[in-house]
mmCIF file of C-alpha atoms in Angstrom:
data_model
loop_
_atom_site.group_PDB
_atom_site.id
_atom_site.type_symbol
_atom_site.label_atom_id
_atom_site.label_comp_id
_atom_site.label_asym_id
_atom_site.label_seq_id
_atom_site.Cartn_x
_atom_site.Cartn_y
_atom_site.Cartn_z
ATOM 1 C CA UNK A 1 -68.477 -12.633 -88.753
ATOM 2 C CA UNK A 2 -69.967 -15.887 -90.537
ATOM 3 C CA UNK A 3 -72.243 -13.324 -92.065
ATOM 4 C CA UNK A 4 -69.981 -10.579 -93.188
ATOM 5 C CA UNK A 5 -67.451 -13.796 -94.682
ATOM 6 C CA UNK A 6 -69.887 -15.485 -96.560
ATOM 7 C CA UNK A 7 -73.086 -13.894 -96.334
ATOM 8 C CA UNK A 8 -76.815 -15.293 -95.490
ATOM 9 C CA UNK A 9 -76.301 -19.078 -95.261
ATOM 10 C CA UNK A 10 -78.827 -20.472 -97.488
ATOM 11 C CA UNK A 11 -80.350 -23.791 -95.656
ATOM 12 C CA UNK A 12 -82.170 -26.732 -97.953
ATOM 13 C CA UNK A 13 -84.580 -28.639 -96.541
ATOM 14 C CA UNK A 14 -85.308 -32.205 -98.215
ATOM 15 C CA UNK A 15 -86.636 -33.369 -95.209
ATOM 16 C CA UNK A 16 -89.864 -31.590 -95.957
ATOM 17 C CA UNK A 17 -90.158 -30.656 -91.870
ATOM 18 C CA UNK A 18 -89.834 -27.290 -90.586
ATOM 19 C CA UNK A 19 -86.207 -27.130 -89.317
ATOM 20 C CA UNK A 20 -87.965 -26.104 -85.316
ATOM 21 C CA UNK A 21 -91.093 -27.748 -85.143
ATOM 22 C CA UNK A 22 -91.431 -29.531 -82.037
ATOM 23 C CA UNK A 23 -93.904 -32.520 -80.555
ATOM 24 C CA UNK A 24 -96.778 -30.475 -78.124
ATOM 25 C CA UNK A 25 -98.329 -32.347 -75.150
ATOM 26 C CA UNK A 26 -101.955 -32.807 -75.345
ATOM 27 C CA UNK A 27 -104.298 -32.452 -71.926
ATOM 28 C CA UNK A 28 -106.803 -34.784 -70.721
ATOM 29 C CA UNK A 29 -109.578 -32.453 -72.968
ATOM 30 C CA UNK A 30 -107.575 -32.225 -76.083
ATOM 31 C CA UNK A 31 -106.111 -28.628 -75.826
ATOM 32 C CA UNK A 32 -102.734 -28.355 -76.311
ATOM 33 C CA UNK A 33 -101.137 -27.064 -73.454
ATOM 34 C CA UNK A 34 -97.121 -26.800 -74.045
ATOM 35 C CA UNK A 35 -94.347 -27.856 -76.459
ATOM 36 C CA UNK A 36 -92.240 -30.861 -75.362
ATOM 37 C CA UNK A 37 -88.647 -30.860 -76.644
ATOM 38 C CA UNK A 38 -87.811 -33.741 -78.974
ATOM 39 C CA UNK A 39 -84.121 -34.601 -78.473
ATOM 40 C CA UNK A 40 -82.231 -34.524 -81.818
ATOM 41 C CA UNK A 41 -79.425 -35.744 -82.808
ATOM 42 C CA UNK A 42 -77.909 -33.525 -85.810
ATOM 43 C CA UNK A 43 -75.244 -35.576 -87.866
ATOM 44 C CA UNK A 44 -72.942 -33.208 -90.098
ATOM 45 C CA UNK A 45 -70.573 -33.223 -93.027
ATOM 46 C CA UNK A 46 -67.131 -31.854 -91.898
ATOM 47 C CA UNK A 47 -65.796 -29.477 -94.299
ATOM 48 C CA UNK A 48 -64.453 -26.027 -93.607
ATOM 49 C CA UNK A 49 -62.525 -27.059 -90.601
ATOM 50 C CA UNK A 50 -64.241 -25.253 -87.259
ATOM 51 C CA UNK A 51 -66.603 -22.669 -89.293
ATOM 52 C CA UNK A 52 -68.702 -25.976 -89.737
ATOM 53 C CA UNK A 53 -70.285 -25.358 -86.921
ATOM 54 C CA UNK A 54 -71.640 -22.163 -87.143
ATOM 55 C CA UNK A 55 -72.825 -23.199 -90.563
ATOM 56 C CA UNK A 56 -74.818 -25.579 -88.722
ATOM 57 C CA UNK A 57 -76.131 -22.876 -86.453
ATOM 58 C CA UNK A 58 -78.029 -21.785 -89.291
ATOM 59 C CA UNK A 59 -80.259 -24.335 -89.727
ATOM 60 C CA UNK A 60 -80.850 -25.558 -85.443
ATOM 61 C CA UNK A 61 -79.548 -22.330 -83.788
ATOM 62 C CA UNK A 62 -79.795 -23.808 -80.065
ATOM 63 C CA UNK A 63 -77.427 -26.798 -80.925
ATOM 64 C CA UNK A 64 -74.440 -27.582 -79.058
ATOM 65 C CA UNK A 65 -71.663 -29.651 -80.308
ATOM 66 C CA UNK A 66 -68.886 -32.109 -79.362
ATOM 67 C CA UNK A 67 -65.843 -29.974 -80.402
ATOM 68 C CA UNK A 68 -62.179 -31.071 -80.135
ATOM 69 C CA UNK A 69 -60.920 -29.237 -77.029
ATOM 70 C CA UNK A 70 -58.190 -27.558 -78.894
ATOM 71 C CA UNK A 71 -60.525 -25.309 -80.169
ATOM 72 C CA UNK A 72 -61.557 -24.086 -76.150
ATOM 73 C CA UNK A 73 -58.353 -23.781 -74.609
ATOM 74 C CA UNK A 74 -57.717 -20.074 -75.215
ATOM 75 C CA UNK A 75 -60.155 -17.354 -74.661
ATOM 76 C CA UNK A 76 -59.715 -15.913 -77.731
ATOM 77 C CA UNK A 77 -61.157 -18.936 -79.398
ATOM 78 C CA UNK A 78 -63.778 -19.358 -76.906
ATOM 79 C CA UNK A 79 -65.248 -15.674 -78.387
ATOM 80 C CA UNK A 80 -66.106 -17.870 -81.587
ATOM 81 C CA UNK A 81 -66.746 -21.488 -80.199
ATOM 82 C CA UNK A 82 -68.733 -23.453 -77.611
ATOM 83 C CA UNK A 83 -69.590 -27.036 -77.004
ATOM 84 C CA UNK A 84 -68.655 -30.232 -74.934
ATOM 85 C CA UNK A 85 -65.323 -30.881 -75.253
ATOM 86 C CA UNK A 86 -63.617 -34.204 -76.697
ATOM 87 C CA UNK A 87 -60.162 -34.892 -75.869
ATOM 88 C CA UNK A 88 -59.114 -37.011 -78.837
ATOM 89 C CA UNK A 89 -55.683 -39.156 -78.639
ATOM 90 C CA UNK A 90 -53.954 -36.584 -81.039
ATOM 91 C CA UNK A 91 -54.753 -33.899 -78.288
ATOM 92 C CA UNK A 92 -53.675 -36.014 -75.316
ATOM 93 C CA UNK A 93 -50.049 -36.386 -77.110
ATOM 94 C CA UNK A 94 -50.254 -33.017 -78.509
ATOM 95 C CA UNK A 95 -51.291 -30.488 -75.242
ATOM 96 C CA UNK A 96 -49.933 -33.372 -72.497
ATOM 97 C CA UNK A 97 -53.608 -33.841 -71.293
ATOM 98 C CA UNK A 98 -54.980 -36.219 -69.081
ATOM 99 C CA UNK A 99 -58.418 -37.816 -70.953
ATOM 100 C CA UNK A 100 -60.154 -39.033 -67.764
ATOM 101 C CA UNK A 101 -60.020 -35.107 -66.709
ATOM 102 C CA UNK A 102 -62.629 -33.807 -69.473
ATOM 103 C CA UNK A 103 -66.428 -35.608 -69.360
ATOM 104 C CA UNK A 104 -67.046 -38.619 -71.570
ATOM 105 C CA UNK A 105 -68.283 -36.878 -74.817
ATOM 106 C CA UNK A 106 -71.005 -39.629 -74.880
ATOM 107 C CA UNK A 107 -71.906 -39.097 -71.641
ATOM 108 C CA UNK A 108 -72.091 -35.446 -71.732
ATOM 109 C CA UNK A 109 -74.147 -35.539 -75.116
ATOM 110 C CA UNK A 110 -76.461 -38.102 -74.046
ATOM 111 C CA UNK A 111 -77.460 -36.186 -71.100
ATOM 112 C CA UNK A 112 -78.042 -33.062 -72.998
ATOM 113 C CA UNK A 113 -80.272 -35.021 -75.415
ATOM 114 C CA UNK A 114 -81.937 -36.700 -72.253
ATOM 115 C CA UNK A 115 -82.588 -32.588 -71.286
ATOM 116 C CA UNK A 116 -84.707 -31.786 -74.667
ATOM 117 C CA UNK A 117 -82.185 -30.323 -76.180
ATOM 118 C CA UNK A 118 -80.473 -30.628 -79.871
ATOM 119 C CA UNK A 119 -76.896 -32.081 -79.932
ATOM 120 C CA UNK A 120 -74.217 -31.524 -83.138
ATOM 121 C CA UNK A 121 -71.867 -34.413 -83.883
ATOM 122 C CA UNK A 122 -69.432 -34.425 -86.671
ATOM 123 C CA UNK A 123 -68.619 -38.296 -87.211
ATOM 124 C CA UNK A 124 -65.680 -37.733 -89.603
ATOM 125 C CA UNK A 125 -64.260 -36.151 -86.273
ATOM 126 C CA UNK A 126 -61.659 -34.019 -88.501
ATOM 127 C CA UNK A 127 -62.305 -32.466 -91.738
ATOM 128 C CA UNK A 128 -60.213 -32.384 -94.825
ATOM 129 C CA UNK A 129 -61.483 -30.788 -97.832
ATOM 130 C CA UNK A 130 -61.720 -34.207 -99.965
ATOM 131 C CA UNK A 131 -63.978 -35.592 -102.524
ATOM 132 C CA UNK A 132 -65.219 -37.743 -99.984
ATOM 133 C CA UNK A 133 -66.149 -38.048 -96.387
ATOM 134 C CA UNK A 134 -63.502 -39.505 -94.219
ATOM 135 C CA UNK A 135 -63.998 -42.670 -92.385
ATOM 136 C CA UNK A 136 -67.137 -41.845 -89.758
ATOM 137 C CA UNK A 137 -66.698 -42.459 -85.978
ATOM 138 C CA UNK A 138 -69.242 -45.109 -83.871
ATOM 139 C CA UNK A 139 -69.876 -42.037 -80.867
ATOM 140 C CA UNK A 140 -73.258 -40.879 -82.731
ATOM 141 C CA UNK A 141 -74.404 -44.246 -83.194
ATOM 142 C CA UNK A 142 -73.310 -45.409 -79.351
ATOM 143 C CA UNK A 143 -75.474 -41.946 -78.515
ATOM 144 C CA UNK A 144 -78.338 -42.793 -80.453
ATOM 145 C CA UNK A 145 -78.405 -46.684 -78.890
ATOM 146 C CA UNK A 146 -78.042 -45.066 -75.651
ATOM 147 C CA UNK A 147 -80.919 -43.067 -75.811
ATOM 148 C CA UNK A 148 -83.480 -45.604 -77.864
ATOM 149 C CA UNK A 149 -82.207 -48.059 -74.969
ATOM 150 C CA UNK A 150 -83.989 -45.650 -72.308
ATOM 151 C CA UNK A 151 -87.084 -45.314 -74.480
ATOM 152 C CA UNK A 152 -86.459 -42.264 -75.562
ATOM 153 C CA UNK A 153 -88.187 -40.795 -78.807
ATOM 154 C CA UNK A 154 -85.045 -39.764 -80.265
ATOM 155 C CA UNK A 155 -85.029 -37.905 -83.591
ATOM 156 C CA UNK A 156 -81.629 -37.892 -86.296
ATOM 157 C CA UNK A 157 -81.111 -35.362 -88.880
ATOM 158 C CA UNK A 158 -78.260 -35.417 -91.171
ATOM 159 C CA UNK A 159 -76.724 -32.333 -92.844
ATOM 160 C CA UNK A 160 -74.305 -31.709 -95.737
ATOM 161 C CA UNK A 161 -72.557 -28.555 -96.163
ATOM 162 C CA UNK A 162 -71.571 -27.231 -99.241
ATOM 163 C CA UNK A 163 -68.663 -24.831 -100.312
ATOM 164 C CA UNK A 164 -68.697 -23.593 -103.715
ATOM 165 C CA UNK A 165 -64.554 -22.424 -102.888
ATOM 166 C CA UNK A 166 -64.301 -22.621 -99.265
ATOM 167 C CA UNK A 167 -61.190 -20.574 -98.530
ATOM 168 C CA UNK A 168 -62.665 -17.429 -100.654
ATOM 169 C CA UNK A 169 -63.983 -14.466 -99.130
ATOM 170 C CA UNK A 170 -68.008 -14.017 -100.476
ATOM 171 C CA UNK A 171 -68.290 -17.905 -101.780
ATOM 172 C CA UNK A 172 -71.620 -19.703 -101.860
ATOM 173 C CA UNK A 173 -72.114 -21.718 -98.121
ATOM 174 C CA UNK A 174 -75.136 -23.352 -97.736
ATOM 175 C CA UNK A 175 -76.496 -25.852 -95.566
ATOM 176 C CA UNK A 176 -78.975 -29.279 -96.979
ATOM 177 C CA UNK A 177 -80.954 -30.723 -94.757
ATOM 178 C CA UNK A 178 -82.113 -34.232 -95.095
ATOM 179 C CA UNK A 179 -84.724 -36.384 -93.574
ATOM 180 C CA UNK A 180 -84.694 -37.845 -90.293
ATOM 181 C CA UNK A 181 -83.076 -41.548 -90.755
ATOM 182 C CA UNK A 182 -85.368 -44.330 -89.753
ATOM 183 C CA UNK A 183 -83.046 -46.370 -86.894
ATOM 184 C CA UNK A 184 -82.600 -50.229 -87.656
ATOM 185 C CA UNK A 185 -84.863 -51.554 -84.554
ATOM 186 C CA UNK A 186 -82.514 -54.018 -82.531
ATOM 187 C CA UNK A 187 -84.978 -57.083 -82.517
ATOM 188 C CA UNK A 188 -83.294 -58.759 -79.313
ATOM 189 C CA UNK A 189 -79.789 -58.359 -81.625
ATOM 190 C CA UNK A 190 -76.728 -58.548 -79.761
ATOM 191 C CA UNK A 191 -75.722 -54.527 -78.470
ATOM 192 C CA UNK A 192 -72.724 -54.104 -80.827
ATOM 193 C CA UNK A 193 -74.386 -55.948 -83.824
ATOM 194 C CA UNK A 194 -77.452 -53.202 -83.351
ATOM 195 C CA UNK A 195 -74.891 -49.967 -82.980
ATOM 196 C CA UNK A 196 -73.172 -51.301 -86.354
ATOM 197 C CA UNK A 197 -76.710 -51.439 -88.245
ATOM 198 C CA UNK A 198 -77.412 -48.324 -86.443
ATOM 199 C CA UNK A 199 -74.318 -46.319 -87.659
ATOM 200 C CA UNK A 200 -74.383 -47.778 -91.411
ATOM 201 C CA UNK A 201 -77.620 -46.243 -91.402
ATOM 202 C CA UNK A 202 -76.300 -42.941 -90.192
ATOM 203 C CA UNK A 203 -73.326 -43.393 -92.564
ATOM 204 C CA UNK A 204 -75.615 -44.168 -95.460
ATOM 205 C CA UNK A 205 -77.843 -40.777 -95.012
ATOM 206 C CA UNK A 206 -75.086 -38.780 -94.482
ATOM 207 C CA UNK A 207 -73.701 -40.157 -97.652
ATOM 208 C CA UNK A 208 -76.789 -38.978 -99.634
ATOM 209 C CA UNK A 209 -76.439 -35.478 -98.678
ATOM 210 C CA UNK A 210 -72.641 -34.379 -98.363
ATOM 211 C CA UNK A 211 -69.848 -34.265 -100.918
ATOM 212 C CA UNK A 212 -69.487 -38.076 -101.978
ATOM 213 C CA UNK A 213 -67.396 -38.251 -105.352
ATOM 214 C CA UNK A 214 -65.712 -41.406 -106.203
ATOM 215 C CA UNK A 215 -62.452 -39.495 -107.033
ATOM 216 C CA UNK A 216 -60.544 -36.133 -107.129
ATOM 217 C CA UNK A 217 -61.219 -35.253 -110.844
ATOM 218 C CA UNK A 218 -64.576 -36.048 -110.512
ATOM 219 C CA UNK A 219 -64.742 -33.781 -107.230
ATOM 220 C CA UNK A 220 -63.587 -30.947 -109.454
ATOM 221 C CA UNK A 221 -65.764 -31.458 -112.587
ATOM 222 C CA UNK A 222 -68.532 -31.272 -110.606
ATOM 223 C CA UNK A 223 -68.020 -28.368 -108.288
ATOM 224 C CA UNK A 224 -67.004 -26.328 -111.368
ATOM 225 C CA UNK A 225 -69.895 -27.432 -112.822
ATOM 226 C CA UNK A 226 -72.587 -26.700 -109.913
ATOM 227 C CA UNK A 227 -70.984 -23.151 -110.105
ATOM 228 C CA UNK A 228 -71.456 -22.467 -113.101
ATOM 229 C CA UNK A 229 -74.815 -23.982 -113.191
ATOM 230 C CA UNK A 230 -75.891 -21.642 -109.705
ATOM 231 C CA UNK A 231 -74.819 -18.728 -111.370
ATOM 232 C CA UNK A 232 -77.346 -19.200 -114.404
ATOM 233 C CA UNK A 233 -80.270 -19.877 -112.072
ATOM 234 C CA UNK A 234 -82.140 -16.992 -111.273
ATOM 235 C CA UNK A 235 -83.660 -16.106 -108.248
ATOM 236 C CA UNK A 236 -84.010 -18.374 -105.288
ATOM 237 C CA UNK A 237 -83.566 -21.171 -107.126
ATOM 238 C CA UNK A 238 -80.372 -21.005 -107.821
ATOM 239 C CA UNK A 239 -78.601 -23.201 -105.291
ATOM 240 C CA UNK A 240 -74.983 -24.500 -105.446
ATOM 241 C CA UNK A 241 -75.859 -26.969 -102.859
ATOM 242 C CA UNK A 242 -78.707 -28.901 -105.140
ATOM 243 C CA UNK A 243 -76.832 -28.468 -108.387
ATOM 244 C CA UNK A 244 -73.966 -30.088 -106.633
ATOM 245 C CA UNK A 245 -76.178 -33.211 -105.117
ATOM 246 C CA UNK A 246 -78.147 -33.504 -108.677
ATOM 247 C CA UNK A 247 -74.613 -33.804 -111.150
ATOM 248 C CA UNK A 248 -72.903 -35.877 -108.443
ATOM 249 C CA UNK A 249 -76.441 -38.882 -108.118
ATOM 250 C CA UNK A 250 -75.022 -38.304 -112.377
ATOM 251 C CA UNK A 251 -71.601 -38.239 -112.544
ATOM 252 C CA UNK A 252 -71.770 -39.431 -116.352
ATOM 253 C CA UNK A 253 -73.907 -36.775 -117.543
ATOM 254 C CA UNK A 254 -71.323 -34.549 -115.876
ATOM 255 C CA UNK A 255 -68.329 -36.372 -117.455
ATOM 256 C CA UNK A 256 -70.136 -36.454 -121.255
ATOM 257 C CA UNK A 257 -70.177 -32.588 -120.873
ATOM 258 C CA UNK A 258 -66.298 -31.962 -119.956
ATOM 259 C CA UNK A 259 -64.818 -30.013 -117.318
ATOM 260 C CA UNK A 260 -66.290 -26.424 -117.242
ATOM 261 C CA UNK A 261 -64.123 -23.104 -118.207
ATOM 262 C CA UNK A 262 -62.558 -21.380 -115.677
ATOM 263 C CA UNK A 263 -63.576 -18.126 -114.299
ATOM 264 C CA UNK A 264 -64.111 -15.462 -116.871
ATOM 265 C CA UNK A 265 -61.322 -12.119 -116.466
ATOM 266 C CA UNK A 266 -65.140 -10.024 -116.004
ATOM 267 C CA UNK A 267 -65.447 -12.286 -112.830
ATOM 268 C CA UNK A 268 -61.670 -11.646 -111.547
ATOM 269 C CA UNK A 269 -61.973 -8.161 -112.624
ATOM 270 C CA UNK A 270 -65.288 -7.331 -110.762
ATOM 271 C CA UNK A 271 -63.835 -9.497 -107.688
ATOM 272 C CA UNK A 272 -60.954 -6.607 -107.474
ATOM 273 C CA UNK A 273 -63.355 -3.816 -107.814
ATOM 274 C CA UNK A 274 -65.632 -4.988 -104.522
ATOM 275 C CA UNK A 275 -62.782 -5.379 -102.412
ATOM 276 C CA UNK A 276 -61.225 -1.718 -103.622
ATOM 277 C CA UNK A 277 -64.561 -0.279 -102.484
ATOM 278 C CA UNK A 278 -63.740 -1.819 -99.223
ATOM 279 C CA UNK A 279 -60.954 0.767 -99.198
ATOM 280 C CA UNK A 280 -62.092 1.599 -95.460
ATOM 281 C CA UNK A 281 -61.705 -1.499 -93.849
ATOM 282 C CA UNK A 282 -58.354 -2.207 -95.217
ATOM 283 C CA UNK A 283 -56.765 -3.040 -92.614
ATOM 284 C CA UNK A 284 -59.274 -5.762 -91.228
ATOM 285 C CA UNK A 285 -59.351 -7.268 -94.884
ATOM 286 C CA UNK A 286 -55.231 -7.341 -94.433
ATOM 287 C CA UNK A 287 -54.955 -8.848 -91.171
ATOM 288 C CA UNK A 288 -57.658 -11.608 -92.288
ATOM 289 C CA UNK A 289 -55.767 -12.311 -95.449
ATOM 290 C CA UNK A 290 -52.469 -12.667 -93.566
ATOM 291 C CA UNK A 291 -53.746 -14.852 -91.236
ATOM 292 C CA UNK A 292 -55.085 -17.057 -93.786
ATOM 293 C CA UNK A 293 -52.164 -17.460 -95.033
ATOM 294 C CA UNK A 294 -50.524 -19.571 -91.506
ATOM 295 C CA UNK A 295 -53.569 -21.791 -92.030
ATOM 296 C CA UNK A 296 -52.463 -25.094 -92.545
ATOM 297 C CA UNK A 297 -54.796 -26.674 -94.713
ATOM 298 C CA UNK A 298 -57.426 -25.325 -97.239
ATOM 299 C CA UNK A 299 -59.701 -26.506 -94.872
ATOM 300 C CA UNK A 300 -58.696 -23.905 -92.277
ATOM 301 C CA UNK A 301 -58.101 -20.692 -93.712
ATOM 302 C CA UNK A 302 -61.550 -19.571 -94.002
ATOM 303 C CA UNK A 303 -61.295 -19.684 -89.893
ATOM 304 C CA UNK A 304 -57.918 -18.434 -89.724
ATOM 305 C CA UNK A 305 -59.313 -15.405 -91.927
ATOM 306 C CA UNK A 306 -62.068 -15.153 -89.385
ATOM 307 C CA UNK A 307 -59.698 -15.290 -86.461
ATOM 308 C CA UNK A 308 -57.353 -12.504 -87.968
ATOM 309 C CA UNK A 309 -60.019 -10.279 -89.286
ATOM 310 C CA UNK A 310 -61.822 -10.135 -85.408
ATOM 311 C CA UNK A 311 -58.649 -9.520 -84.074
ATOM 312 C CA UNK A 312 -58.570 -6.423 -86.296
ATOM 313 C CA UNK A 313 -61.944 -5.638 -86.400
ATOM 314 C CA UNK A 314 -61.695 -4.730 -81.858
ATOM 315 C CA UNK A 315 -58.610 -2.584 -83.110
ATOM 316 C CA UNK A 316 -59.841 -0.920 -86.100
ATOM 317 C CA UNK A 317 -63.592 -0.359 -85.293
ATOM 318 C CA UNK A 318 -63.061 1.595 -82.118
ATOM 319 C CA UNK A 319 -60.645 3.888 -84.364
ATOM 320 C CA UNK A 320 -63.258 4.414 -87.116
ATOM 321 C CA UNK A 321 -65.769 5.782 -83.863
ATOM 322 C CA UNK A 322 -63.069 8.203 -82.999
ATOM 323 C CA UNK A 323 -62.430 9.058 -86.578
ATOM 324 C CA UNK A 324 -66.032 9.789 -87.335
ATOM 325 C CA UNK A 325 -66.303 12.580 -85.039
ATOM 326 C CA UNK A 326 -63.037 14.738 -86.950
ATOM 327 C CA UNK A 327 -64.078 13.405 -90.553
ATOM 328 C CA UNK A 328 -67.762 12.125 -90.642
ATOM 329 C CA UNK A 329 -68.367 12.545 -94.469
ATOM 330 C CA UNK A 330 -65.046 10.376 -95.243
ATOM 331 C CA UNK A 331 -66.157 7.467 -92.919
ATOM 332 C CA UNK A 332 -69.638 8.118 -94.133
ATOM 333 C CA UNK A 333 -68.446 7.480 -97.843
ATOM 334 C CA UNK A 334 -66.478 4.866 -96.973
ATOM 335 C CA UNK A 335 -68.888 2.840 -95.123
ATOM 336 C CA UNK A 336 -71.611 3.376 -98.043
ATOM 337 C CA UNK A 337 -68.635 2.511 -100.394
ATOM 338 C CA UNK A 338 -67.468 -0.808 -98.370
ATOM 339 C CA UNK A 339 -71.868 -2.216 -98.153
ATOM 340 C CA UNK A 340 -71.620 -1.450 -102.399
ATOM 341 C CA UNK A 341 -68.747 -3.561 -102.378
ATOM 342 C CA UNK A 342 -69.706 -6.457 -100.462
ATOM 343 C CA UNK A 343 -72.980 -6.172 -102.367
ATOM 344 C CA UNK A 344 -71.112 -6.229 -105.354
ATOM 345 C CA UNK A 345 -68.680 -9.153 -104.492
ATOM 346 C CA UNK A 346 -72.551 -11.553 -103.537
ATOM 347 C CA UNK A 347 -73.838 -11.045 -106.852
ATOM 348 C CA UNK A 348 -75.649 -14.483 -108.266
ATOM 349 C CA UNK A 349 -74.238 -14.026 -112.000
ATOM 350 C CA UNK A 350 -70.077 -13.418 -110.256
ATOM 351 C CA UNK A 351 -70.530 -14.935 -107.002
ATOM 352 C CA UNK A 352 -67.285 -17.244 -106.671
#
């Protein structure tokens, strides 16, 4: 579904390290004899409300995540989403719950890092689509301290993610990658004096990476700007992402050139053409839009979409398999027409 919404997430690497290499143990001869999982600790921007995470899956596909347990406590939602979950005090309040009855999230992350394996943490903890990052939370930093404490060789990537209009079916996602952040060494420093140096660190990569404007204008200038600028690229390099990071490390340059036009009527025009050719999958494209529409925030629609058009999808799908056997050059044509359309709606040069 991540797929059909957005298409291929592209994923940047600045780190210059292949996204799963891994450490390998050596024998007593030299040979090497089997890989040996390096914990790591992926920090992320917090964006696009609970699709961040699959985003994320793009780039370290065996992660698991801390994830608010809202998001778990139907089994509709548990179709889409897995992780440890985090019973935050706006949960307790909200659902009645009882904190001491879920796992410590620290505890239950540090033991899956202690196991090998890689471990997602949002630190904003909520996202908001801003032209900032929200204040960031101390739990990957306690983690990481945790972990370093026991001796063991802990590695922490932070990642940005980029929306060139998040709540738009077909927009540009992509994923940036940066390099693993050096930890502070604690230097017999007091155990809360170390975790602070430790998650100013964090707080400073992440910064580097993700959507960090110093206002709301600004924001916008620069998104606009990035789009435009992606859509004149060709090939591979065109990336919203980089653009993005490049006019915001220059927000003057950005400013001296004025906010960019709008999108062109060709662009809104073509837009309406590529979901027409989806004529066959109408009603999926109807259910998604209306549950968009409930989402409260633009940070949540894209989900909401997501949630509505599955929903349809079980309904609808099964119906086309029927329908195919009375009317097979109909449902051929319209399958052929709906792939032209969602070709159409990814092209670089119109791509929202």
């Amino acid at each position: 579904m991540r797929t059909a919404y957005f298409g291929r997430i592209r994923v940047l690497d600045v780190g210059g390290k292949p996204a799963d290499s891994a450490d390998r143990e050596e024998s007593p001869s030299g040979t090497t004899t089997r890989a040996i999982p390096r914990p790591r600790l992926i920090i992320s921007s917090h964006r696009n409300g609970a699709i961040d995470g699959h985003q994320v899956l793009a780039a370290f596909p065996r992660a698991q995540f801390l994830i608010s347990i809202q998001l778990i406590r139907s089994w509709f939602l548990r179709l889409f989403i897995a992780g440890i979950p985090v019973v935050r005090p706006k949960d307790v309040e909200r659902y009645n719950l009882d904190p001491t009855s879920v796992a410590s999230p620290v505890d239950a992350g540090t033991a899956h890092l202690r196991r090998g394996g890689d471990l997602g943490i949002f630190p904003e903890a909520s996202s908001e689509w801003g032209h900032r990052p929200q204040p960031y939370k101390s739990g990957a930093a306690r983690i990481a301290c945790t972990l370093l404490e026991e001796g063991i060789d802990l590695e922490v990537i932070p990642v940005g993610l980029f929306y060139s209009t998040p709540d738009r079916f077909r927009s540009r996602a992509e994923v940036v990658r940066g390099k693993s952040i050096t930890i502070p060494a604690r230097n017999g420093q007091d155990r809360s004096v170390w975790e602070a140096e430790v998650a100013s660190a964090m707080s400073s990569a992440l910064d580097e990476i993700s959507v960090n404007c110093p206002d709301e204008e600004t924001f916008e200038r620069i998104q606009a700007k990035a789009l435009n600028v992606a859509r004149r690229t060709p090939g591979r390099a065109a990336t919203f992402a980089t653009a993005f990071l490049d006019l915001q490390r220059d927000n003057s340059t950005a400013a001296a050139d004025g906010s960019p036009a709008a999108a062109s009527s060709a662009i809104t025009v073509l837009r309406w053409v590529g979901i027409a050719l989806m004529w066959l999958f109408a009603p999926v494209l109807a259910a998604a839009a209306l549950a968009g529409s409930r989402a409260d925030g633009r940070n949540t629609v894209t989900f909401f979409r997501l949630l509505g058009g599955f929903a349809a999808v079980m309904v609808w799908v099964p119906a086309l398999i029927v329908a195919v056997f009375f009317w097979p050059l109909v449902i051929g044509i319209g399958i052929v027409s709906a792939v032209c359309g969602w070709l159409l709606l990814g092209l670089r040069r119109f791509r929202l």
